[in-house]
Short mmCIF file of C-alpha atoms in Angstrom, two decimals:
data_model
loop_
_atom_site.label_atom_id
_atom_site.label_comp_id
_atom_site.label_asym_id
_atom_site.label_seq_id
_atom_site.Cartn_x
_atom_site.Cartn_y
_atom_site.Cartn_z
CA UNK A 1 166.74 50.51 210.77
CA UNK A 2 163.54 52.47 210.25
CA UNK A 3 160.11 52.33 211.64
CA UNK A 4 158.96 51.26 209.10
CA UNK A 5 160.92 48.35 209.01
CA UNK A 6 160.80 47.60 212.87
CA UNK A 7 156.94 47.72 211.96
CA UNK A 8 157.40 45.04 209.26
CA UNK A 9 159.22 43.11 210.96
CA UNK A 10 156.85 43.24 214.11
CA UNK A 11 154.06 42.20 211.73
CA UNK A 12 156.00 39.06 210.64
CA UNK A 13 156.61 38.07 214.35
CA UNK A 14 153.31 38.69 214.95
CA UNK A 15 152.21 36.42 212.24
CA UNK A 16 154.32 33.84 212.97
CA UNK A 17 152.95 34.02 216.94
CA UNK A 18 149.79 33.97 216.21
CA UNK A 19 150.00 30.48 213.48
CA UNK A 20 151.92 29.15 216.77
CA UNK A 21 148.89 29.83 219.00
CA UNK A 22 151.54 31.88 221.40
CA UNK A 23 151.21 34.85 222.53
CA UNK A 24 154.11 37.52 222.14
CA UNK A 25 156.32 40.66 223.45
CA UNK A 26 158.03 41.67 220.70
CA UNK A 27 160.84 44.35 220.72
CA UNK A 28 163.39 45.88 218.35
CA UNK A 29 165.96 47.67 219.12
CA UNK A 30 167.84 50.55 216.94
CA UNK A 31 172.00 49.48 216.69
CA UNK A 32 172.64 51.20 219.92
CA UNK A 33 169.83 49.27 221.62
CA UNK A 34 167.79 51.87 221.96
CA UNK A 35 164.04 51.01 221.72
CA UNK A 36 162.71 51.68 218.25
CA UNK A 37 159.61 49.48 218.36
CA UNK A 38 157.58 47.10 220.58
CA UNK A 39 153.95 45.19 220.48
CA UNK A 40 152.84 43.14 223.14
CA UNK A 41 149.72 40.50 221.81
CA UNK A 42 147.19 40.04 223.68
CA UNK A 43 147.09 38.00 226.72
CA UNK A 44 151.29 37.73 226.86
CA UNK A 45 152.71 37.58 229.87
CA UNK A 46 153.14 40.93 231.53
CA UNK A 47 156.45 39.58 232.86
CA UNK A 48 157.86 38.81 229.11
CA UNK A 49 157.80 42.64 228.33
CA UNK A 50 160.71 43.68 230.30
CA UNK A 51 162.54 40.19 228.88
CA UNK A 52 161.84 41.27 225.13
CA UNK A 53 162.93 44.44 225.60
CA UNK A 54 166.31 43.29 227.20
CA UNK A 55 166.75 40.53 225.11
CA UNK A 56 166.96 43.00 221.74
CA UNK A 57 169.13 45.08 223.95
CA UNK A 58 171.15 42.31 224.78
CA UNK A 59 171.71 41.00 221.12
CA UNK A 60 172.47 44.65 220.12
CA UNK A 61 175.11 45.45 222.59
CA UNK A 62 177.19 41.93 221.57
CA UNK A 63 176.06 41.51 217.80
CA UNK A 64 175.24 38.29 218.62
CA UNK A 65 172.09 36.03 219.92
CA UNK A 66 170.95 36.03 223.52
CA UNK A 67 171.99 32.40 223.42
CA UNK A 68 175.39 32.42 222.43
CA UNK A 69 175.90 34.68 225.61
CA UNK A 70 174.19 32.33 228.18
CA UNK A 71 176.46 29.64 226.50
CA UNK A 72 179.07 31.57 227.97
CA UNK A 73 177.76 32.87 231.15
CA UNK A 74 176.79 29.38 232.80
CA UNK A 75 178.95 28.89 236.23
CA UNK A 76 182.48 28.13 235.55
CA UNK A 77 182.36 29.95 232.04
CA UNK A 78 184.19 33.12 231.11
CA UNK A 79 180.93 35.36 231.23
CA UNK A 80 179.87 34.10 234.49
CA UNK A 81 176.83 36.15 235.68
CA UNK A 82 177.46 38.20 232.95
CA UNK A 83 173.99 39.03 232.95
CA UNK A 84 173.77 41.53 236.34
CA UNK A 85 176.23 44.07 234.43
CA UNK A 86 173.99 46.54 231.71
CA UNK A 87 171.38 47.13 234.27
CA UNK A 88 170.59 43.51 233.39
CA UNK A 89 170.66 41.59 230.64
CA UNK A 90 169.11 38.38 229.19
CA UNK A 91 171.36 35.62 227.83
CA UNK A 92 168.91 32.87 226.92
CA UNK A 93 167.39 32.35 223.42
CA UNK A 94 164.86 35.07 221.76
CA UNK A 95 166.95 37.88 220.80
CA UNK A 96 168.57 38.14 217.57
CA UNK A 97 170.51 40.67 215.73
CA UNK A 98 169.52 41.99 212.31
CA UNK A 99 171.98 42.29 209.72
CA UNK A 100 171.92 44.83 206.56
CA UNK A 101 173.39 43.25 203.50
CA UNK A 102 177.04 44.06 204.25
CA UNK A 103 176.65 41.63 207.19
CA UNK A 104 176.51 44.93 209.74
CA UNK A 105 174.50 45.00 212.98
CA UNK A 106 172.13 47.36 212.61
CA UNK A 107 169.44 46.39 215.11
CA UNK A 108 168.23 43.64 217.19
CA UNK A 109 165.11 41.52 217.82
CA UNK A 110 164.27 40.56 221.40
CA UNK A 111 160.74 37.82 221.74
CA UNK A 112 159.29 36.36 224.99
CA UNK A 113 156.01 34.96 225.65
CA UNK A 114 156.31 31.29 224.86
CA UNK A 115 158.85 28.34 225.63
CA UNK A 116 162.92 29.51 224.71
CA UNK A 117 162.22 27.59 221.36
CA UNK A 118 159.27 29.56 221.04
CA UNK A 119 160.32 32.44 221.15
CA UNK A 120 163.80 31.67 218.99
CA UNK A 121 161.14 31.08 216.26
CA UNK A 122 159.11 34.13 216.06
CA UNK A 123 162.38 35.99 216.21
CA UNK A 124 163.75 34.87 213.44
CA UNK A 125 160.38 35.36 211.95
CA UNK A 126 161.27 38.69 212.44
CA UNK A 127 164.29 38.94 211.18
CA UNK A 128 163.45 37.37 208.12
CA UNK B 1 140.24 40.45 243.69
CA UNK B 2 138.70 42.81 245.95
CA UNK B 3 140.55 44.02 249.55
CA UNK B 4 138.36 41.97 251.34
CA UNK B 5 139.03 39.05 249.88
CA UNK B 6 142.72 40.09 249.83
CA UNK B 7 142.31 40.65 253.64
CA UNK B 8 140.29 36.75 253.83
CA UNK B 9 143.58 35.13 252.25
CA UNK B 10 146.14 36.77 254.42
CA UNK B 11 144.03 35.51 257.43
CA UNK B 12 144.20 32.49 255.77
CA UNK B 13 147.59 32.49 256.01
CA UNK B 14 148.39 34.21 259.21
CA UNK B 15 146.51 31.41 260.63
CA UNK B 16 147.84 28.19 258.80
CA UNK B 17 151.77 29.96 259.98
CA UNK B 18 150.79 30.39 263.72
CA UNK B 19 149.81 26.75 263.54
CA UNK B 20 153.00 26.14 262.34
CA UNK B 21 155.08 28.40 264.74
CA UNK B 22 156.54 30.48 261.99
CA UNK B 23 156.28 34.25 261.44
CA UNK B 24 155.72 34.80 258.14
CA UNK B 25 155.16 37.71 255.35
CA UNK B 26 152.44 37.53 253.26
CA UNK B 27 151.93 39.67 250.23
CA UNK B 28 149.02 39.80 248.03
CA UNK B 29 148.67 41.70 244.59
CA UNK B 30 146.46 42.05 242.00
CA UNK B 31 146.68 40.78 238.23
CA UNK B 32 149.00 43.40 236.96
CA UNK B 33 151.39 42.73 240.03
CA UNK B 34 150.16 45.95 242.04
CA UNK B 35 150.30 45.55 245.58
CA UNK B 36 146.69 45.02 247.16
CA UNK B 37 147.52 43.87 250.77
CA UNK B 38 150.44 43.34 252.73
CA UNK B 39 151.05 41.42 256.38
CA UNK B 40 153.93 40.55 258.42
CA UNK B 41 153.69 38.65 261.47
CA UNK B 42 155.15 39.22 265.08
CA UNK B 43 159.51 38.84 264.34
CA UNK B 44 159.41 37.43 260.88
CA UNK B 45 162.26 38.08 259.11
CA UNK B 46 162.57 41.48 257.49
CA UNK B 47 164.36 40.99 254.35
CA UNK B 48 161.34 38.75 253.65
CA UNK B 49 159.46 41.59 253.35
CA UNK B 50 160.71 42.65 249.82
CA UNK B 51 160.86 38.86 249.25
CA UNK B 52 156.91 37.81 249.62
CA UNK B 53 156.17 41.22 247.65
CA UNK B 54 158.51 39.68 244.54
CA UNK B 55 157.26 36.80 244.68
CA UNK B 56 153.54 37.43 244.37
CA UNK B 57 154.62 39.81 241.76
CA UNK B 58 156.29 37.49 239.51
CA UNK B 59 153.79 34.79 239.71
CA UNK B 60 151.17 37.68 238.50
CA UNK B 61 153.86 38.64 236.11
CA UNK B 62 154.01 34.87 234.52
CA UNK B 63 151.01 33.38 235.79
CA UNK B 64 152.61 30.64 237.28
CA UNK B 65 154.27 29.16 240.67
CA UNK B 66 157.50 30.81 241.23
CA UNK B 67 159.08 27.56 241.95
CA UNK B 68 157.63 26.70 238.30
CA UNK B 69 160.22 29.59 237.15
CA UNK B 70 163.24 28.06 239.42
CA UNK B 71 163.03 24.90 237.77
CA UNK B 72 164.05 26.56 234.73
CA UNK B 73 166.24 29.59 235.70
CA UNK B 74 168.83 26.90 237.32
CA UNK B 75 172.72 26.75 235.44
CA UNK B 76 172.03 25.06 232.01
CA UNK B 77 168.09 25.78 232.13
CA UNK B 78 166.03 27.71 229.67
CA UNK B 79 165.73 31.05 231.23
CA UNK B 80 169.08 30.89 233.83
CA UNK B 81 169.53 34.15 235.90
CA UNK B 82 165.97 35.60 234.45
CA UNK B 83 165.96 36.77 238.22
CA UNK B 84 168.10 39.68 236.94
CA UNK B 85 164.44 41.57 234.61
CA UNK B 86 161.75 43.02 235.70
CA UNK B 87 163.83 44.94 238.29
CA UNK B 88 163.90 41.83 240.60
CA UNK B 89 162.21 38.56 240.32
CA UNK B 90 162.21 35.37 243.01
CA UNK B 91 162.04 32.06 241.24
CA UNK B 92 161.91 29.39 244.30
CA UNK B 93 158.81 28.39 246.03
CA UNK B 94 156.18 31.09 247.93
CA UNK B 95 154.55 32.74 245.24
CA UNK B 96 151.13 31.53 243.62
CA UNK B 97 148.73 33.05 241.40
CA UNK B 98 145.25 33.16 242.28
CA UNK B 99 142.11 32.16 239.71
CA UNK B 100 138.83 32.22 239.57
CA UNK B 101 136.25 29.91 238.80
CA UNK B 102 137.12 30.26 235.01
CA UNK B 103 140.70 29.46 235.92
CA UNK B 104 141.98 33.06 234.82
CA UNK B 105 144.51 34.67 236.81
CA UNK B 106 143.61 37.61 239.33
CA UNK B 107 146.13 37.96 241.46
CA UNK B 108 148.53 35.80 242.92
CA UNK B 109 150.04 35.70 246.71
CA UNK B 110 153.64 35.54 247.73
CA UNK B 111 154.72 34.26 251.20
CA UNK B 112 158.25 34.48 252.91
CA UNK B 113 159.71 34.04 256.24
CA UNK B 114 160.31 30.41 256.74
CA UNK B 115 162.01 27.21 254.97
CA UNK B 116 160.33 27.72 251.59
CA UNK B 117 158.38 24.68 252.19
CA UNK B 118 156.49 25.90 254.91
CA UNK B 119 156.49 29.23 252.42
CA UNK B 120 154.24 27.03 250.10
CA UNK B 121 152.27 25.65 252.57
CA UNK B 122 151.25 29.25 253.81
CA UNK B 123 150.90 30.48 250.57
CA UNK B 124 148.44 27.73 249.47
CA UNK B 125 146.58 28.14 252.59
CA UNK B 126 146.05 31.64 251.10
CA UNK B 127 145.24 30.61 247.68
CA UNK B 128 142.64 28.11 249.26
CA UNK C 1 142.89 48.45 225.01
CA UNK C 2 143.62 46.01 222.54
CA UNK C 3 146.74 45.65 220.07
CA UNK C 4 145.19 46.81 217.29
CA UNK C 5 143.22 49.65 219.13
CA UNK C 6 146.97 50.81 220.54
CA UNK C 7 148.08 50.43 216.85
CA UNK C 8 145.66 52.58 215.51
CA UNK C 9 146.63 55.25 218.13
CA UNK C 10 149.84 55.21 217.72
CA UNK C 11 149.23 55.62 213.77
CA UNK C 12 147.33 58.28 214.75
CA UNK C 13 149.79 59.82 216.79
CA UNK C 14 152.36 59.16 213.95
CA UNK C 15 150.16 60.87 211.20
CA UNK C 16 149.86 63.68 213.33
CA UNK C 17 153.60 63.97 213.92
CA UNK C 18 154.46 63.91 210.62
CA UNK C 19 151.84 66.53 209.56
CA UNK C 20 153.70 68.59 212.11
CA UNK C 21 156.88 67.89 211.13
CA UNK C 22 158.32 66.71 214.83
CA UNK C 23 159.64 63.26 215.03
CA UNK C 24 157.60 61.57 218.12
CA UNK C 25 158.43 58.64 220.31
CA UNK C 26 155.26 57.02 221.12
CA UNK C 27 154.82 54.58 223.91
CA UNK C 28 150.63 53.02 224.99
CA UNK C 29 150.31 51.28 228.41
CA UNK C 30 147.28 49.23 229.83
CA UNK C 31 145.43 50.24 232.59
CA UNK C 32 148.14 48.84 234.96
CA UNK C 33 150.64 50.97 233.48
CA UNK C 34 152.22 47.64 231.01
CA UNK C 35 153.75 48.62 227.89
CA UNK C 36 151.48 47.85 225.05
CA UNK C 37 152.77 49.35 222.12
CA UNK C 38 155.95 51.54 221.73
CA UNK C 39 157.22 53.51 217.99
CA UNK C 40 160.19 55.67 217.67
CA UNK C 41 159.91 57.97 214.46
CA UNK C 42 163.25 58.94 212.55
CA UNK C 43 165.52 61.30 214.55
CA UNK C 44 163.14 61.56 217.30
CA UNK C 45 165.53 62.42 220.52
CA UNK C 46 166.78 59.08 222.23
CA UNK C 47 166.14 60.41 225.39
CA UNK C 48 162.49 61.03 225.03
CA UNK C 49 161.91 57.02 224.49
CA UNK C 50 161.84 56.77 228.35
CA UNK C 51 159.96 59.79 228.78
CA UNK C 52 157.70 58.72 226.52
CA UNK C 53 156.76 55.62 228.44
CA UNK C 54 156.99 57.35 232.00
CA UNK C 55 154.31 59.76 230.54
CA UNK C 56 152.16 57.13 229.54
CA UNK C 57 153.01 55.00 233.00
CA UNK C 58 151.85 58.41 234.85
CA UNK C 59 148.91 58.91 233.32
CA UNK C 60 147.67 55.58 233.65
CA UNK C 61 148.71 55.13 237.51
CA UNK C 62 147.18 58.35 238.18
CA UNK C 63 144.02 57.99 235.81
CA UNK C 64 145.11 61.64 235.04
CA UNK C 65 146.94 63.36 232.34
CA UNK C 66 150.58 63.87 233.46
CA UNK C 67 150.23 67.90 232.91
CA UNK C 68 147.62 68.27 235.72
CA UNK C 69 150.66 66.33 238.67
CA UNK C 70 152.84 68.77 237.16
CA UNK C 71 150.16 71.71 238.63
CA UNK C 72 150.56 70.32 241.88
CA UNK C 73 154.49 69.16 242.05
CA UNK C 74 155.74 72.43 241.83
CA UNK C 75 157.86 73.92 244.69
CA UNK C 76 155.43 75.13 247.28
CA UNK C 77 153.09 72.57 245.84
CA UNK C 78 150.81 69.67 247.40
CA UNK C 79 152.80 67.45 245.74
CA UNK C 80 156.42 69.09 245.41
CA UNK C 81 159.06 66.32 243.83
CA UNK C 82 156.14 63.70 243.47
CA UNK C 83 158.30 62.78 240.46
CA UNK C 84 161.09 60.87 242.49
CA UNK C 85 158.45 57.81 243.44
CA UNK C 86 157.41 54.88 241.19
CA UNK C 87 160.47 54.52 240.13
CA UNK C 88 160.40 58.12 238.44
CA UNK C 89 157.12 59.77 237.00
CA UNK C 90 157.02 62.56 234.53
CA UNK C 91 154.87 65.45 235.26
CA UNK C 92 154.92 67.85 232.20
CA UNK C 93 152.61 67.80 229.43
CA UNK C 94 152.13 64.56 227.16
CA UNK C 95 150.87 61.78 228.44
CA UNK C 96 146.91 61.31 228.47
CA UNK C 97 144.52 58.98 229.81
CA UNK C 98 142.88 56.46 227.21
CA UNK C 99 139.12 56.00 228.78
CA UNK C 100 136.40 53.83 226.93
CA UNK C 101 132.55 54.96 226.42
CA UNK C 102 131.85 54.49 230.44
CA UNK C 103 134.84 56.69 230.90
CA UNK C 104 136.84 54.43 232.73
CA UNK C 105 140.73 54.48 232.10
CA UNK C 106 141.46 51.50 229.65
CA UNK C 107 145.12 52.58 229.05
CA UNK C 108 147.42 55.96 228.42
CA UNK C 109 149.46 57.47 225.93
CA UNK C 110 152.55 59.37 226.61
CA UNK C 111 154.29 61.15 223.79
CA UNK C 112 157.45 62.90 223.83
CA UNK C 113 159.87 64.32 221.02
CA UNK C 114 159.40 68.05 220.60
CA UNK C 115 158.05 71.24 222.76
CA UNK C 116 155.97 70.17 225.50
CA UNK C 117 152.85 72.00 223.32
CA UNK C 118 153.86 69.65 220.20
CA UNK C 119 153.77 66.28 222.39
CA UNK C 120 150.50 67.34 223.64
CA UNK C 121 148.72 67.71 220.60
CA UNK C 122 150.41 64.32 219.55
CA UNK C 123 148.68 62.55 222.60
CA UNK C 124 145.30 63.84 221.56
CA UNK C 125 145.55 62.90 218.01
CA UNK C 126 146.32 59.48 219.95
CA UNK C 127 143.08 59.66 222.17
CA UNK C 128 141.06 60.60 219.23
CA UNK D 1 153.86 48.11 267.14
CA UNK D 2 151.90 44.47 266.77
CA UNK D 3 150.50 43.46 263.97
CA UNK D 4 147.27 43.43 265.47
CA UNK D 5 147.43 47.18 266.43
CA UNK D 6 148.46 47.93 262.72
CA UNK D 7 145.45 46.21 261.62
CA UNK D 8 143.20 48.12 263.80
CA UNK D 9 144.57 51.44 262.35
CA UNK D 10 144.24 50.39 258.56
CA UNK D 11 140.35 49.51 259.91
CA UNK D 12 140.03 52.82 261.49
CA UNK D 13 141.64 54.87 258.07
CA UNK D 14 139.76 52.40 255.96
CA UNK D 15 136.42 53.28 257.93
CA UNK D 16 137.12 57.20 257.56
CA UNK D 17 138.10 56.68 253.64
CA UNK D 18 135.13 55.46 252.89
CA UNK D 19 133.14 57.93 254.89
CA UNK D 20 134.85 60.61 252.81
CA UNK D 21 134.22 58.64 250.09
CA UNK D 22 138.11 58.75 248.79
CA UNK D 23 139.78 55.22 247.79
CA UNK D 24 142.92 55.17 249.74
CA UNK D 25 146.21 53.41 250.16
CA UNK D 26 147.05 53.26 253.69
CA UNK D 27 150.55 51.44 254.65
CA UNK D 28 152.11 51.54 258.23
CA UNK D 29 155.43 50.39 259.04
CA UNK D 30 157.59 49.98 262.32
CA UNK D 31 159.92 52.08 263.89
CA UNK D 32 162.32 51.07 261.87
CA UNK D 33 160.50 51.93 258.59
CA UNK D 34 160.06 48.19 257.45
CA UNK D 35 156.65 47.87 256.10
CA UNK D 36 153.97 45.84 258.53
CA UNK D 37 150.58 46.43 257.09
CA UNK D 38 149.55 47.58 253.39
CA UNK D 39 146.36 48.09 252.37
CA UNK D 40 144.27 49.08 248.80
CA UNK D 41 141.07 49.83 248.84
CA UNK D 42 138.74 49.60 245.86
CA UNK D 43 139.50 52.08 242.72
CA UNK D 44 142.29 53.49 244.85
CA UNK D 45 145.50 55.29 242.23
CA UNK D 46 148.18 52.49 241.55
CA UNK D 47 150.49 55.36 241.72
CA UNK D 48 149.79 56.18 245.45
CA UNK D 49 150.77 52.88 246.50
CA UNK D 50 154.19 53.53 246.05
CA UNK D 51 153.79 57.02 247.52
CA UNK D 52 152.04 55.38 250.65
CA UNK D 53 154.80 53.29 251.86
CA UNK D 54 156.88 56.27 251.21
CA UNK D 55 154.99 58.38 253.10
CA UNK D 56 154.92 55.92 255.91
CA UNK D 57 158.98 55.20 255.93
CA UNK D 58 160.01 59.40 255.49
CA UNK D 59 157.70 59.49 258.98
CA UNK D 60 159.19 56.91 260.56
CA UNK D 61 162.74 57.26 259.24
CA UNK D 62 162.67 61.56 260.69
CA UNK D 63 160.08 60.66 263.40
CA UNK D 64 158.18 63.92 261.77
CA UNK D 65 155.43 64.14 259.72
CA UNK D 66 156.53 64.36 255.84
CA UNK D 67 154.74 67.25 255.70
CA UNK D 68 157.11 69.03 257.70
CA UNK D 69 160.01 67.75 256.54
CA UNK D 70 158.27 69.79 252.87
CA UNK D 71 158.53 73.26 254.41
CA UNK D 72 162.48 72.96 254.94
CA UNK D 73 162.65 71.01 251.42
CA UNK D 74 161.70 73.44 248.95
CA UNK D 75 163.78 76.07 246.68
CA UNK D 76 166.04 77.42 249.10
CA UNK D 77 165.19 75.60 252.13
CA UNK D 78 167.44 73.86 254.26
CA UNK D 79 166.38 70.75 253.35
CA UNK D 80 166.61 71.17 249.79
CA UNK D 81 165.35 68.14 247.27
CA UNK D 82 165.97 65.75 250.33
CA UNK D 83 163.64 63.90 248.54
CA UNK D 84 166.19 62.18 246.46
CA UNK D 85 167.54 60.95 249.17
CA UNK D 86 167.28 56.77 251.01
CA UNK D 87 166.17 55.85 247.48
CA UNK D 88 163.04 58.07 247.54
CA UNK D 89 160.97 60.16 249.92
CA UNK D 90 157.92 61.69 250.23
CA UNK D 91 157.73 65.22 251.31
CA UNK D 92 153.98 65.72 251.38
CA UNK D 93 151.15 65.33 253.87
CA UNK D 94 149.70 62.41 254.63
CA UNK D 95 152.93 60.56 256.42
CA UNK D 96 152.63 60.64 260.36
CA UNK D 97 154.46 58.97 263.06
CA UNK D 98 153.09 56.88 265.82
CA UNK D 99 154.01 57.08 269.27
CA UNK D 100 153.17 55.05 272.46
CA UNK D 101 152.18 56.31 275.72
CA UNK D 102 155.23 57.83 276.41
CA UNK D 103 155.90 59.48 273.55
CA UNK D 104 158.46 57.30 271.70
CA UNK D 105 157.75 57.03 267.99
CA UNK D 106 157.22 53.42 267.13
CA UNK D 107 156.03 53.49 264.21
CA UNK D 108 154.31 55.58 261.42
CA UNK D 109 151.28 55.32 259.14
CA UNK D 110 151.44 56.52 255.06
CA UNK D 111 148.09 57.59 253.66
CA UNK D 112 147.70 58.20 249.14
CA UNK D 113 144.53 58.31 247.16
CA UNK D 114 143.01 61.49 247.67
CA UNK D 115 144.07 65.60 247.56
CA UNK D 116 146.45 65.63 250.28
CA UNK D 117 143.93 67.17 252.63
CA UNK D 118 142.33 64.14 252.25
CA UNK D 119 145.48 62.34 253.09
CA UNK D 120 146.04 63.64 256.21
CA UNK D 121 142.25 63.05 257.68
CA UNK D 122 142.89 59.84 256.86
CA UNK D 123 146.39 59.35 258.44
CA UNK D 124 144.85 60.97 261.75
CA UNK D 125 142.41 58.58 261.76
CA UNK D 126 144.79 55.92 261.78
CA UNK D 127 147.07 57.35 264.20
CA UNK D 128 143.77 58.06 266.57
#
């Protein structure tokens, strides 16, 4: 993914946050889940900046959404507590992979700021 | 929130615990979650220590009760095991943010060393 | 420092880096040291995305730019191995206080991506 | 060391601090180098709260000042980059113990804001 597109899709997030009168962290992550971009609106939680980031990190690592992990991690599951390995990791909804047009992973979106649903929202705002 | 009034709401505290007979740490930080002012009573516990300091930090860092947090971290809840970002959070009852008379958040206090009920009580004593 | 002000900086920055020719990561914190805004330009070294941020962490905690700890951290030093607390600070060149017209710190850049020299000049053009 | 007598030597730094004219971050902890006291006062680095309570736990932890424990830690010294050592310490001046009448360390005090110089007047004040 380039900047350029982390930066587009930031905007769109952004957008979508701000016609939802929430305020925002908004991360993307590169396929390896390395940062690559992040805005935080104002007013966000200062909390939710750490959770973005980890929550595109998350989604990158797996190829999947934060919340197919935490369906997975609950007590009694096969990921149990999944989430202390990674240096931490977030497994509830607001990160999303993004897909190139072969269907490959080539980033991730992580959003927190608002309610789960919230955030699910503007990430998928973002990745479009 | 200036030291003094830091130093007020600890005596606050310190004296609604000795009323109640229990030792208690009290931790008070400022809107970013920086530590401002720190107390621990004679033989309170000392892994509360690191406790109260968490848990005024993460109600700065969300702006909300840390019990607030709890309710939804549980199995099955919205944000289960978010305890695991932000290098270390505490989601049951102590911590409190602090406002002002325009109901913005500028600080928040965290209190540990007893049955987290009596944690709450202390802590509101030092919210006032 | 606003969104948008840390967006302009960071296009700045980016402007700069590219008239250069040195990919940058570019990371803006608050005046509590929060991540604000973060961009990673093409083939900039992974390993200079935390750097990046520590720079602009330092500089904010320390209302200083990171280049005038690293005068003092030196062995034989007043602050020799400063760099270990916080969590980790960086003490070489690029990362620069953000102050407003009354000269108080409002936020920090930290830049990091190519010779110590090139991430400095990229902070400036960031400062403006 | 009681609470009480803690609080009395953050009063007596605080009083010398602001004498000097230097913002400070003055911590003390207990023998055992579990923080009692913490204080921040006004405009005081955010970064030299974390190098306070350092200070204060390297004194206690060798029963030495830390500035001592700097002369045996540099290039070559016997001591060499202890400072990555119990998770972090603080090699500079401005960490002193506190001993009671007959000479038993029972505590120390951890002085950051100011040039280390500054530090130390500070932490002598406290100690008294």
């Amino acid at each position: 993914m380039t900047l350029q597109d982390a930066m587009d899709r930031a905007a769109a997030g952004i957008a979508k946050a701000t016609e939802m009168g929430v305020p925002q962290n908004i991360a993307i992550v590169d396929a390896g889940g390395h940062l690559l971009h992040f805005s935080r609106m104002a007013d966000a939680w200062l909390g939710s900046i750490d959770i973005s980031i980890r929550k595109a990190r998350t989604a990158a690592l797996f190829k999947m959404p934060t919340a197919a992990i935490g369906e997975l991690s609950q007590p009694g599951g096969d990921l149990y507590n999944i989430e202390v390995t990674n240096g931490g990791l977030v497994s509830f909804g607001g990160g999303l992979p993004v897909t190139d047009a072969d269907g490959r992973v080539i980033g991730a979106v992580g959003v927190s700021g608002g309610q789960v649903s919230e955030d699910v929202a503007v990430a998928q705002a973002c990745v479009g």
